[in-house]
mmCIF file of C-alpha atoms in Angstrom:
data_model
loop_
_atom_site.group_PDB
_atom_site.id
_atom_site.type_symbol
_atom_site.label_atom_id
_atom_site.label_comp_id
_atom_site.label_asym_id
_atom_site.label_seq_id
_atom_site.Cartn_x
_atom_site.Cartn_y
_atom_site.Cartn_z
ATOM 1 C CA MET A 1 67.854 102.677 98.491
ATOM 2 C CA ARG A 2 70.622 104.503 96.615
ATOM 3 C CA ILE A 3 71.128 103.338 93.040
ATOM 4 C CA GLU A 4 74.674 103.740 91.786
ATOM 5 C CA HIS A 5 75.024 105.048 88.250
ATOM 6 C CA PRO A 6 76.802 102.584 85.903
ATOM 7 C CA ALA A 7 79.418 105.234 85.090
ATOM 8 C CA ALA A 8 80.357 105.698 88.757
ATOM 9 C CA GLY A 9 83.310 103.351 88.424
ATOM 10 C CA LEU A 10 84.525 104.746 85.112
ATOM 11 C CA TRP A 11 87.265 107.032 86.430
ATOM 12 C CA PRO A 12 88.641 104.536 88.981
ATOM 13 C CA SER A 13 88.649 101.876 86.241
ATOM 14 C CA LEU A 14 90.514 104.158 83.855
ATOM 15 C CA ALA A 15 92.963 105.049 86.629
ATOM 16 C CA LEU A 16 93.737 101.382 87.390
ATOM 17 C CA ALA A 17 93.997 100.633 83.671
ATOM 18 C CA SER A 18 96.628 103.377 83.466
ATOM 19 C CA VAL A 19 98.546 101.614 86.281
ATOM 20 C CA ALA A 20 98.475 98.361 84.290
ATOM 21 C CA ALA A 21 99.667 100.226 81.196
ATOM 22 C CA LEU A 22 102.489 101.764 83.210
ATOM 23 C CA TRP A 23 103.506 98.326 84.474
ATOM 24 C CA GLY A 24 103.489 97.072 80.898
ATOM 25 C CA ALA A 25 105.738 99.937 79.832
ATOM 26 C CA THR A 26 108.388 99.062 82.447
ATOM 27 C CA PHE A 27 109.679 96.198 80.273
ATOM 28 C CA LEU A 28 110.434 98.513 77.348
ATOM 29 C CA LEU A 29 111.751 101.234 79.690
ATOM 30 C CA THR A 30 114.138 98.768 81.336
ATOM 31 C CA GLN A 31 115.403 97.749 77.913
ATOM 32 C CA MET A 32 115.929 101.400 76.952
ATOM 33 C CA GLY A 33 117.681 102.169 80.232
ATOM 34 C CA MET A 34 120.204 99.394 79.683
ATOM 35 C CA ASP A 35 121.689 101.389 76.803
ATOM 36 C CA GLY A 36 123.433 103.360 79.541
ATOM 37 C CA ALA A 37 123.514 100.989 82.513
ATOM 38 C CA GLY A 38 123.841 97.293 83.337
ATOM 39 C CA PRO A 39 120.805 95.172 84.276
ATOM 40 C CA PHE A 40 121.230 95.387 88.050
ATOM 41 C CA SER A 41 122.328 99.008 87.859
ATOM 42 C CA ILE A 42 119.090 99.976 86.104
ATOM 43 C CA VAL A 43 117.097 98.053 88.743
ATOM 44 C CA ALA A 44 118.971 99.956 91.472
ATOM 45 C CA LEU A 45 118.352 103.307 89.775
ATOM 46 C CA ARG A 46 114.690 102.493 89.124
ATOM 47 C CA PHE A 47 113.842 101.651 92.717
ATOM 48 C CA GLY A 48 116.195 104.224 94.185
ATOM 49 C CA ALA A 49 114.315 106.981 92.349
ATOM 50 C CA ALA A 50 111.017 105.527 93.551
ATOM 51 C CA ALA A 51 112.250 105.515 97.158
ATOM 52 C CA LEU A 52 113.284 109.178 96.937
ATOM 53 C CA ILE A 53 109.908 110.242 95.552
ATOM 54 C CA LEU A 54 107.919 108.240 98.118
ATOM 55 C CA ALA A 55 110.044 109.741 100.904
ATOM 56 C CA ALA A 56 109.432 113.237 99.550
ATOM 57 C CA LEU A 57 105.665 112.698 99.234
ATOM 58 C CA ARG A 58 104.971 111.130 102.658
ATOM 59 C CA PRO A 59 107.914 111.912 104.985
ATOM 60 C CA GLN A 60 105.876 111.920 108.216
ATOM 61 C CA GLN A 61 104.255 108.561 107.531
ATOM 62 C CA ILE A 62 107.563 106.951 106.555
ATOM 63 C CA ARG A 63 109.183 108.096 109.819
ATOM 64 C CA ARG A 64 106.760 105.790 111.677
ATOM 65 C CA ILE A 65 108.141 102.572 110.144
ATOM 66 C CA THR A 66 107.932 99.708 112.658
ATOM 67 C CA PHE A 67 110.508 96.969 113.164
ATOM 68 C CA TYR A 68 108.061 94.427 111.727
ATOM 69 C CA GLU A 69 107.576 96.548 108.576
ATOM 70 C CA LEU A 70 111.351 96.900 108.238
ATOM 71 C CA LYS A 71 111.889 93.123 108.438
ATOM 72 C CA ALA A 72 108.971 92.395 106.121
ATOM 73 C CA GLY A 73 110.120 94.939 103.525
ATOM 74 C CA ILE A 74 113.663 93.537 103.472
ATOM 75 C CA LEU A 75 112.376 89.959 103.083
ATOM 76 C CA LEU A 76 110.066 90.991 100.243
ATOM 77 C CA ALA A 77 112.905 92.899 98.581
ATOM 78 C CA ALA A 78 115.173 89.843 98.632
ATOM 79 C CA VAL A 79 112.461 87.785 96.923
ATOM 80 C CA ALA A 80 111.521 90.532 94.458
ATOM 81 C CA LEU A 81 115.135 91.228 93.488
ATOM 82 C CA VAL A 82 115.367 87.770 91.909
ATOM 83 C CA GLY A 83 112.389 88.598 89.701
ATOM 84 C CA TYR A 84 113.361 92.110 88.666
ATOM 85 C CA GLY A 85 116.991 91.117 88.151
ATOM 86 C CA ALA A 86 116.039 88.104 86.020
ATOM 87 C CA GLN A 87 113.725 90.304 83.936
ATOM 88 C CA ALA A 88 116.459 92.873 83.339
ATOM 89 C CA VAL A 89 119.004 90.231 82.301
ATOM 90 C CA ALA A 90 116.444 88.606 79.972
ATOM 91 C CA LEU A 91 115.632 91.969 78.384
ATOM 92 C CA GLN A 92 119.246 92.313 77.252
ATOM 93 C CA THR A 93 118.644 89.810 74.457
ATOM 94 C CA ALA A 94 114.880 89.149 74.195
ATOM 95 C CA PRO A 95 112.026 91.360 72.925
ATOM 96 C CA SER A 96 110.263 93.181 75.759
ATOM 97 C CA ALA A 97 106.864 91.800 74.690
ATOM 98 C CA ARG A 98 108.050 88.172 74.883
ATOM 99 C CA VAL A 99 109.562 88.705 78.346
ATOM 100 C CA ALA A 100 106.359 90.429 79.497
ATOM 101 C CA PHE A 101 104.165 87.554 78.314
ATOM 102 C CA LEU A 102 106.277 84.959 80.133
ATOM 103 C CA ALA A 103 106.602 87.101 83.279
ATOM 104 C CA ALA A 104 102.792 87.397 83.422
ATOM 105 C CA LEU A 105 102.631 83.717 84.346
ATOM 106 C CA TYR A 106 102.812 84.879 87.980
ATOM 107 C CA VAL A 107 98.996 85.329 87.970
ATOM 108 C CA PRO A 108 98.115 81.607 87.703
ATOM 109 C CA ILE A 109 101.172 80.680 89.822
ATOM 110 C CA VAL A 110 99.986 82.592 92.939
ATOM 111 C CA PRO A 111 96.997 80.272 93.632
ATOM 112 C CA VAL A 112 99.227 77.250 93.056
ATOM 113 C CA ILE A 113 101.507 78.500 95.861
ATOM 114 C CA GLY A 114 98.413 78.817 98.035
ATOM 115 C CA LEU A 115 97.512 75.208 97.204
ATOM 116 C CA VAL A 116 100.990 73.936 98.128
ATOM 117 C CA VAL A 117 101.401 76.014 101.308
ATOM 118 C CA TRP A 118 97.861 76.222 102.688
ATOM 119 C CA ARG A 119 96.118 73.380 100.800
ATOM 120 C CA ARG A 120 93.636 75.883 99.395
ATOM 121 C CA PRO A 121 91.594 74.389 96.527
ATOM 122 C CA VAL A 122 92.288 75.774 93.065
ATOM 123 C CA ALA A 123 89.208 77.418 91.571
ATOM 124 C CA ALA A 124 88.012 76.513 88.085
ATOM 125 C CA PRO A 125 89.162 79.826 86.498
ATOM 126 C CA VAL A 126 92.694 79.273 87.820
ATOM 127 C CA PHE A 127 92.766 75.694 86.521
ATOM 128 C CA ILE A 128 91.586 76.813 83.071
ATOM 129 C CA GLY A 129 94.032 79.718 83.154
ATOM 130 C CA ALA A 130 96.907 77.355 83.966
ATOM 131 C CA LEU A 131 96.010 75.143 80.983
ATOM 132 C CA LEU A 132 95.865 78.179 78.687
ATOM 133 C CA ALA A 133 99.199 79.415 80.031
ATOM 134 C CA LEU A 134 100.737 76.003 79.347
ATOM 135 C CA GLY A 135 99.377 76.179 75.807
ATOM 136 C CA GLY A 136 100.907 79.640 75.446
ATOM 137 C CA ILE A 137 104.328 78.351 76.496
ATOM 138 C CA VAL A 138 104.057 75.466 74.011
ATOM 139 C CA ALA A 139 103.159 77.921 71.232
ATOM 140 C CA MET A 140 106.100 80.145 72.137
ATOM 141 C CA SER A 141 108.413 77.136 72.047
ATOM 142 C CA HIS A 142 108.027 76.927 68.256
ATOM 143 C CA GLY A 143 104.832 74.908 68.200
ATOM 144 C CA GLY A 144 105.890 72.319 70.739
ATOM 145 C CA ALA A 145 107.802 70.147 68.248
ATOM 146 C CA HIS A 146 110.726 70.579 70.630
ATOM 147 C CA LEU A 147 111.243 72.621 73.751
ATOM 148 C CA GLY A 148 112.407 75.814 72.067
ATOM 149 C CA LEU A 149 112.469 77.968 75.176
ATOM 150 C CA SER A 150 115.905 79.522 75.624
ATOM 151 C CA ALA A 151 117.873 80.316 78.756
ATOM 152 C CA THR A 152 116.583 83.877 78.399
ATOM 153 C CA ASP A 153 113.009 82.591 78.427
ATOM 154 C CA GLY A 154 113.906 80.606 81.539
ATOM 155 C CA LEU A 155 114.955 83.837 83.245
ATOM 156 C CA ALA A 156 111.621 85.431 82.325
ATOM 157 C CA ALA A 157 109.787 82.398 83.766
ATOM 158 C CA LEU A 158 111.962 82.595 86.897
ATOM 159 C CA SER A 159 110.888 86.207 87.312
ATOM 160 C CA ALA A 160 107.244 85.044 87.208
ATOM 161 C CA VAL A 161 107.876 82.566 90.035
ATOM 162 C CA SER A 162 109.667 85.249 92.065
ATOM 163 C CA ILE A 163 106.904 87.813 91.574
ATOM 164 C CA ALA A 164 104.286 85.193 92.477
ATOM 165 C CA ALA A 165 106.152 84.517 95.729
ATOM 166 C CA GLU A 166 106.330 88.258 96.397
ATOM 167 C CA VAL A 167 102.572 88.667 95.825
ATOM 168 C CA PHE A 168 101.813 85.731 98.110
ATOM 169 C CA LEU A 169 104.077 87.043 100.898
ATOM 170 C CA LEU A 170 102.743 90.561 100.453
ATOM 171 C CA GLY A 171 99.231 89.291 101.158
ATOM 172 C CA LEU A 172 100.446 87.855 104.470
ATOM 173 C CA VAL A 173 102.513 90.910 105.449
ATOM 174 C CA MET A 174 99.793 93.492 104.792
ATOM 175 C CA ARG A 175 97.586 92.022 107.505
ATOM 176 C CA ARG A 176 99.836 93.699 110.098
ATOM 177 C CA ALA A 177 101.562 96.515 108.206
ATOM 178 C CA ASP A 178 101.009 99.882 106.547
ATOM 179 C CA PRO A 179 101.143 99.500 102.722
ATOM 180 C CA LEU A 180 103.015 102.750 102.045
ATOM 181 C CA ARG A 181 105.686 102.160 104.694
ATOM 182 C CA VAL A 182 106.279 98.584 103.528
ATOM 183 C CA SER A 183 106.437 99.823 99.923
ATOM 184 C CA PHE A 184 109.100 102.369 100.887
ATOM 185 C CA VAL A 185 111.248 99.765 102.679
ATOM 186 C CA LEU A 186 110.721 97.380 99.760
ATOM 187 C CA VAL A 187 111.851 99.762 97.005
ATOM 188 C CA LEU A 188 114.745 101.150 99.061
ATOM 189 C CA ALA A 189 116.002 97.652 99.946
ATOM 190 C CA ILE A 190 115.728 96.510 96.305
ATOM 191 C CA ALA A 191 117.749 99.559 95.234
ATOM 192 C CA LEU A 192 120.505 98.865 97.780
ATOM 193 C CA MET A 193 120.620 95.116 97.080
ATOM 194 C CA ALA A 194 120.646 95.603 93.300
ATOM 195 C CA GLY A 195 123.414 98.176 93.645
ATOM 196 C CA GLY A 196 125.437 95.685 95.661
ATOM 197 C CA VAL A 197 124.941 92.941 93.060
ATOM 198 C CA ALA A 198 125.913 95.349 90.272
ATOM 199 C CA SER A 199 129.116 96.255 92.120
ATOM 200 C CA LEU A 200 130.053 92.649 92.962
ATOM 201 C CA SER A 201 129.386 91.448 89.416
ATOM 202 C CA GLY A 202 131.612 94.133 87.922
ATOM 203 C CA GLU A 203 128.976 96.112 86.041
ATOM 204 C CA ALA A 204 130.311 99.341 84.572
ATOM 205 C CA ALA A 205 129.180 102.615 86.116
ATOM 206 C CA PRO A 206 126.065 104.076 84.440
ATOM 207 C CA ARG A 207 126.728 106.407 81.497
ATOM 208 C CA TRP A 208 124.549 109.357 82.389
ATOM 209 C CA ASP A 209 122.843 111.054 79.477
ATOM 210 C CA GLY A 210 119.445 112.506 78.688
ATOM 211 C CA SER A 211 117.946 109.128 77.811
ATOM 212 C CA LEU A 212 118.969 107.395 81.057
ATOM 213 C CA LEU A 213 117.876 110.377 83.166
ATOM 214 C CA THR A 214 114.469 110.321 81.453
ATOM 215 C CA VAL A 215 114.025 106.585 82.044
ATOM 216 C CA VAL A 216 114.986 106.840 85.730
ATOM 217 C CA ALA A 217 112.685 109.834 86.252
ATOM 218 C CA ILE A 218 109.739 108.025 84.615
ATOM 219 C CA PHE A 219 110.400 104.959 86.774
ATOM 220 C CA GLY A 220 110.438 107.019 89.974
ATOM 221 C CA ILE A 221 107.337 109.055 89.146
ATOM 222 C CA GLY A 222 105.542 105.979 87.825
ATOM 223 C CA THR A 223 106.091 103.984 91.009
ATOM 224 C CA ALA A 224 104.878 106.836 93.213
ATOM 225 C CA TYR A 225 101.858 107.303 90.933
ATOM 226 C CA SER A 226 101.017 103.585 91.008
ATOM 227 C CA GLN A 227 101.174 103.378 94.798
ATOM 228 C CA THR A 228 98.817 106.356 95.148
ATOM 229 C CA ILE A 229 96.346 105.434 92.411
ATOM 230 C CA MET A 230 96.030 101.781 93.447
ATOM 231 C CA GLY A 231 94.791 102.746 96.912
ATOM 232 C CA TRP A 232 92.394 105.390 95.538
ATOM 233 C CA GLY A 233 91.010 103.203 92.757
ATOM 234 C CA GLN A 234 90.535 100.005 94.726
ATOM 235 C CA ALA A 235 88.549 101.886 97.375
ATOM 236 C CA ARG A 236 85.955 102.670 94.692
ATOM 237 C CA ILE A 237 85.556 99.499 92.629
ATOM 238 C CA SER A 238 85.386 95.790 93.421
ATOM 239 C CA PRO A 239 88.543 93.677 93.857
ATOM 240 C CA GLU A 240 87.383 91.409 91.009
ATOM 241 C CA ARG A 241 87.181 94.317 88.580
ATOM 242 C CA ALA A 242 90.532 95.671 89.756
ATOM 243 C CA SER A 243 92.174 92.260 89.235
ATOM 244 C CA LEU A 244 90.887 92.078 85.674
ATOM 245 C CA LEU A 245 92.254 95.558 84.949
ATOM 246 C CA TYR A 246 95.675 94.648 86.365
ATOM 247 C CA ALA A 247 95.622 91.496 84.235
ATOM 248 C CA THR A 248 95.906 93.653 81.091
ATOM 249 C CA GLU A 249 99.573 94.402 81.926
ATOM 250 C CA PRO A 250 101.092 91.937 79.384
ATOM 251 C CA LEU A 251 98.660 93.169 76.742
ATOM 252 C CA TRP A 252 100.000 96.719 77.143
ATOM 253 C CA ALA A 253 103.575 95.434 77.086
ATOM 254 C CA GLY A 254 102.950 93.471 73.895
ATOM 255 C CA ALA A 255 101.265 96.417 72.200
ATOM 256 C CA LEU A 256 104.160 98.745 73.081
ATOM 257 C CA GLY A 257 106.684 96.192 71.860
ATOM 258 C CA LEU A 258 104.920 95.846 68.523
ATOM 259 C CA ALA A 259 104.555 99.639 68.267
ATOM 260 C CA VAL A 260 108.333 100.128 68.444
ATOM 261 C CA GLY A 261 108.938 97.438 65.834
ATOM 262 C CA GLU A 262 109.994 94.447 67.915
ATOM 263 C CA ALA A 263 110.265 91.285 65.844
ATOM 264 C CA LEU A 264 107.775 88.709 67.132
ATOM 265 C CA GLY A 265 107.077 85.417 65.374
ATOM 266 C CA THR A 266 103.670 83.817 64.928
ATOM 267 C CA GLY A 267 104.339 81.499 67.870
ATOM 268 C CA ASP A 268 105.198 84.480 70.071
ATOM 269 C CA ILE A 269 101.982 86.286 69.175
ATOM 270 C CA VAL A 270 99.740 83.214 69.543
ATOM 271 C CA GLY A 271 101.454 82.149 72.766
ATOM 272 C CA GLY A 272 101.314 85.677 74.148
ATOM 273 C CA ALA A 273 97.595 85.889 73.364
ATOM 274 C CA LEU A 274 96.967 82.591 75.186
ATOM 275 C CA ILE A 275 98.924 83.803 78.215
ATOM 276 C CA VAL A 276 96.970 87.086 78.252
ATOM 277 C CA MET A 277 93.741 85.044 78.179
ATOM 278 C CA ALA A 278 95.116 82.847 80.982
ATOM 279 C CA VAL A 279 95.931 85.902 83.103
ATOM 280 C CA GLY A 280 92.472 87.391 82.579
ATOM 281 C CA ILE A 281 90.605 84.173 83.379
ATOM 282 C CA SER A 282 92.811 83.420 86.405
ATOM 283 C CA ALA A 283 91.945 86.831 87.853
ATOM 284 C CA MET A 284 88.222 85.958 87.919
ATOM 285 C CA ARG A 285 86.574 84.738 91.115
ATOM 286 C CA ARG A 286 84.306 82.449 89.099
ATOM 287 C CA LEU A 287 83.557 81.710 85.482
ATOM 288 C CA PRO A 288 80.741 83.765 83.910
ATOM 289 C CA ALA A 289 77.431 81.988 83.459
ATOM 290 C CA LEU A 290 76.633 80.638 80.015
ATOM 291 C CA PRO A 291 73.938 82.498 78.028
ATOM 292 C CA LEU A 292 70.418 81.310 78.885
ATOM 293 C CA PRO A 293 69.642 79.820 75.417
ATOM 294 C CA LEU A 294 72.852 77.789 75.527
ATOM 295 C CA ARG A 295 72.100 76.544 79.057
ATOM 296 C CA ARG A 296 68.614 75.467 77.962
ATOM 297 C CA SER A 297 70.063 73.673 74.946
ATOM 298 C CA LEU A 298 72.601 71.824 77.103
ATOM 299 C CA ARG A 299 69.906 70.787 79.585
ATOM 300 C CA ALA A 300 67.681 69.549 76.735
ATOM 301 C CA ASN A 301 70.549 67.541 75.243
ATOM 302 C CA ARG A 302 71.379 66.057 78.639
ATOM 303 C CA GLN A 303 67.752 65.062 79.213
ATOM 304 C CA SER A 304 67.576 63.502 75.753
ATOM 305 C CA LEU A 305 70.717 61.438 76.444
ATOM 306 C CA LEU A 306 69.290 60.264 79.782
ATOM 307 C CA GLU A 307 65.993 59.213 78.177
ATOM 308 C CA THR A 308 67.861 57.395 75.401
ATOM 309 C CA GLY A 309 69.985 55.565 77.958
ATOM 310 C CA ASN A 310 66.927 54.568 80.012
ATOM 311 C CA GLY A 311 65.181 53.313 76.863
ATOM 312 C CA ALA A 312 68.163 51.181 75.921
ATOM 313 C CA ARG A 313 68.076 49.480 79.338
#
């Protein structure tokens, strides 16, 4: 029997952690990019650059796109555009860390969609994660004395619902489709749709400078990198471990926001921490077992209560 060394999954884990960090950085990058472009324009540029790089990396594979993959990619893009557009609009006035924390609510929302659509039972980690996420929202609404969530926060929450729907649909689509080809259709369709919304809403043309070019280039390279690394990493470590690594996305976003001096109140930090905990717990298949001494203590206490109750009768 071959015994796998504990460090065998180190490099794949670090690679997937870098993907989560990159996802976390997209909130701050979007905010920086909007110095030279409107919210939907920056979404169009972001995904347009990603489409160009994916096409350059795998041209032969992309030429084999099927009609089903084309339809699926366009449907996913329409759903995803709501989320990415709402995020970009919210980032015009809200700190990137706060938007990232609220957008991360998609993790506990995905199983809820499964419950509503397929009547799948909600596992204990998801239920606990949902309660923690609710506590995080209350903390971010100024302690819950009144509902202090703004319209901007509502947009961030809307993006979470949209991304949750995208994740749920993606799980159905990938049963019959090639991931790379669907990803290409998805990013290209988002770019075209976002460009159309930007034009119809009267957004000014992007002001090209070194900063905007850098942001767009990082977005394009980052998306191509993520698509490649996710497939490589998840072939080498368990889905449960990968999910926990992806769940660190809002933590990276919050750390980057604080590093650049974003002003976050105590409620934001406490609420964000609760949401990060909710995301991490929701990504677990099951709750970890309690330590053996604690389990023995609980069993002893339970037995003592039963004996006391029997004696009273």
